[in-house]
mmCIF file of C-alpha atoms in Angstrom:
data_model
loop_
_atom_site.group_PDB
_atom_site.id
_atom_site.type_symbol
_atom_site.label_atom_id
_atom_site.label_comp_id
_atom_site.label_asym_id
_atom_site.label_seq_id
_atom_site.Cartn_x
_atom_site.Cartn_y
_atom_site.Cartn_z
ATOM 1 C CA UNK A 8 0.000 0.000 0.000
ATOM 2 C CA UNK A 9 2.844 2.468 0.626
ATOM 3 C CA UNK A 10 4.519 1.556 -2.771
ATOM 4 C CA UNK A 11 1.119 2.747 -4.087
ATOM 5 C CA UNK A 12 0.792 5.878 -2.284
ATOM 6 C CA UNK A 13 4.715 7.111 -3.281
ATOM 7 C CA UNK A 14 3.697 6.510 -6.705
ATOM 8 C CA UNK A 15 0.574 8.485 -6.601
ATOM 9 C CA UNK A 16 2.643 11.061 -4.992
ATOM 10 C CA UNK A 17 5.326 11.410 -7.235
ATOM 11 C CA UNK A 18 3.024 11.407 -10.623
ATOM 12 C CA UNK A 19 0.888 14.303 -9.237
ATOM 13 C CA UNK A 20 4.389 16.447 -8.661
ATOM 14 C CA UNK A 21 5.137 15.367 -11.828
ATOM 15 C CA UNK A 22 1.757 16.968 -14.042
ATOM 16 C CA UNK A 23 2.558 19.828 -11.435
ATOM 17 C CA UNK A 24 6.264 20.278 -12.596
ATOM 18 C CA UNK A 25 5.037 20.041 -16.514
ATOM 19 C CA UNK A 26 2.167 22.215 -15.961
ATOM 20 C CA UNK A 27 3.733 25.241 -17.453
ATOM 21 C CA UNK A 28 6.948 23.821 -19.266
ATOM 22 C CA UNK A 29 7.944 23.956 -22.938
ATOM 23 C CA UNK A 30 10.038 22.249 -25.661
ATOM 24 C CA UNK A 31 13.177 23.130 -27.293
ATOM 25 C CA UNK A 32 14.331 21.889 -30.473
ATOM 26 C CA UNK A 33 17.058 23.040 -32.404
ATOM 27 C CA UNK A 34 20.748 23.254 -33.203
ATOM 28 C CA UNK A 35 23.739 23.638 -30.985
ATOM 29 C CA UNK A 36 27.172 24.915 -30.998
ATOM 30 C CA UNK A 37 29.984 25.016 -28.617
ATOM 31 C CA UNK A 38 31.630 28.053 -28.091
ATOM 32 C CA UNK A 39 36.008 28.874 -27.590
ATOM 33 C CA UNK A 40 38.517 27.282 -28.909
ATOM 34 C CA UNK A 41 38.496 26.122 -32.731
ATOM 35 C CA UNK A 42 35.246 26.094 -33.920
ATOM 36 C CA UNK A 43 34.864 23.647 -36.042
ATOM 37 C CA UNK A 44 32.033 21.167 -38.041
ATOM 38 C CA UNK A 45 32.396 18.936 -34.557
ATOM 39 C CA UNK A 46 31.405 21.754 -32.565
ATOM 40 C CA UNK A 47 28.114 21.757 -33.948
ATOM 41 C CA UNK A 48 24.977 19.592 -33.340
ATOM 42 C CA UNK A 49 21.548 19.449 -32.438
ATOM 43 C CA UNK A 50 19.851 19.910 -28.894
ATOM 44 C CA UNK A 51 16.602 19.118 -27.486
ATOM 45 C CA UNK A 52 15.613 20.960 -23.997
ATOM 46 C CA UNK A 53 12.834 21.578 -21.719
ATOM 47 C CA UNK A 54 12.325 25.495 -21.181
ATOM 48 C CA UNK A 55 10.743 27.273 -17.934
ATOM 49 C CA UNK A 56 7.978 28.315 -19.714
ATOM 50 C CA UNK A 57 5.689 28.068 -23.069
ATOM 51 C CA UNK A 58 4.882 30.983 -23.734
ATOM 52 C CA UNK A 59 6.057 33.829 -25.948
ATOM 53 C CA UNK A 60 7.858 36.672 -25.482
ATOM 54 C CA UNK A 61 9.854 35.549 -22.250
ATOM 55 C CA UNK A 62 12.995 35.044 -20.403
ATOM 56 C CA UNK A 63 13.485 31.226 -19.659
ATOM 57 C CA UNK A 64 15.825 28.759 -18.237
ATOM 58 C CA UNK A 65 16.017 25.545 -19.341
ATOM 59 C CA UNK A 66 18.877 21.836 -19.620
ATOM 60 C CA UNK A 67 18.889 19.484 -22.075
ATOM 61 C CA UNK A 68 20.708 17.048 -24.287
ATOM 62 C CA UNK A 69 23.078 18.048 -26.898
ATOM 63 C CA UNK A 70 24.321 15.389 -29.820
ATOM 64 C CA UNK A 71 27.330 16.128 -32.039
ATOM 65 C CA UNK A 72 27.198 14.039 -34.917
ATOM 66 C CA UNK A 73 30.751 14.890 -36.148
ATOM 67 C CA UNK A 74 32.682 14.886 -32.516
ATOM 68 C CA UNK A 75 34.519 11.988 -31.840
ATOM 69 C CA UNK A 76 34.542 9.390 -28.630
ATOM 70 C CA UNK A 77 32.812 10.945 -25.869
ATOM 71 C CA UNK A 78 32.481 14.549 -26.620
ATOM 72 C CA UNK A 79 29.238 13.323 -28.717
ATOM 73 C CA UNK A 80 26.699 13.768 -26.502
ATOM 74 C CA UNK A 81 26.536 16.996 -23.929
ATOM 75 C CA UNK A 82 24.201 17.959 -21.160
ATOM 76 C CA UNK A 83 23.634 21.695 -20.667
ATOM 77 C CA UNK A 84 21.712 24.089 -18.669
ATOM 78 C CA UNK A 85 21.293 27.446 -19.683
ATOM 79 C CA UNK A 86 19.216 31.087 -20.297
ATOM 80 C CA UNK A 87 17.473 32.778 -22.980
ATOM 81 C CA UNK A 88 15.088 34.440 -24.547
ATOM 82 C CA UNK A 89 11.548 32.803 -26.575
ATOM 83 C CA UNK A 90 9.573 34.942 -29.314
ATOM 84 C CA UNK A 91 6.418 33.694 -31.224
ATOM 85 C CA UNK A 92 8.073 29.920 -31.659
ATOM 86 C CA UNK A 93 11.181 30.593 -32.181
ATOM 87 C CA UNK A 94 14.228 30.998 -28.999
ATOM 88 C CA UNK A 95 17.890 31.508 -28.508
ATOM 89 C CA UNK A 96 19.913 30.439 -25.519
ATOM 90 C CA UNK A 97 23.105 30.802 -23.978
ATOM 91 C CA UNK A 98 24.360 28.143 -21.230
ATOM 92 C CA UNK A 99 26.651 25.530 -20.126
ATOM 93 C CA UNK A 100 27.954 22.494 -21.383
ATOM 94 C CA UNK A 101 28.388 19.852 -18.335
ATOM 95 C CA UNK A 102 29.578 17.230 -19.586
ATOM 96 C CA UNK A 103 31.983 18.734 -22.327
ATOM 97 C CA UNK A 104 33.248 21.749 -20.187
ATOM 98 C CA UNK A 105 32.740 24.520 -22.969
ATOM 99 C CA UNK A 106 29.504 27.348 -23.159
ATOM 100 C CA UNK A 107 27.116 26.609 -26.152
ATOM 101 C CA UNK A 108 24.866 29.220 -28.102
ATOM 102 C CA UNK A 109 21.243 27.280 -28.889
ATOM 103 C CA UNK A 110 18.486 28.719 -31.582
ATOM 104 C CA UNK A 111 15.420 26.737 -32.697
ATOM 105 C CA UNK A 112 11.549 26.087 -32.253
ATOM 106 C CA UNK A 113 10.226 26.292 -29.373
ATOM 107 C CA UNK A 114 6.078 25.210 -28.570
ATOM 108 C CA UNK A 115 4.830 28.787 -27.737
ATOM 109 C CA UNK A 116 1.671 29.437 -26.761
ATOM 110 C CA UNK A 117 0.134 33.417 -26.611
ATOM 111 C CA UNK A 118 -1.658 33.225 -23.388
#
């Protein structure tokens, strides 16, 4: 019975945590250094908010297609701005050490 009840629990913070939340899809690049055709991949995040014309935060994942052994996938966290589905961050790069620049669609609503 109390496997039941921590399950309830923890879906209902769940649909609270996504009640507001958006999605992020676009490309990334990582920033210093040589900037080159590895540096660049794409990125799929979930954003503070859906709706337009707003600051956010938001982390994701970030694949590289051209980088080579483990600097092919990235997790970041970082900031930006979201217009009428479109947005642009700046963050963080955990895994790979380096700051990336983000731009893509975001789910925007005009509430």
């Amino acid at each position: 019975m109390k496997k039941w009840l921590v399950a309830m629990g923890l879906v209902s913070l769940c649909s609270l945590a996504q009640a507001e939340g958006g999605v992020f899809l676009g490309l990334s690049m990582q920033l210093g250094g040589n900037i080159s055709a590895r540096d660049i991949g794409v990125t799929a995040k979930v954003v503070s908010s859906n709706r337009e014309d707003r600051a956010v935060l938001g982390g994701g994942i970030n694949v590289y297609p051209f980088g080579s052994g483990p600097t092919r996938i990235g997790i970041d966290v970082g900031a930006g701005y979201q217009g009428s589905r479109f947005g642009a961050m700046v963050g963080y790069d955990l895994l790979l050490g380096r700051p990336t620049l983000n731009a893509g669609y975001v789910n925007t609503t005009s509430r």
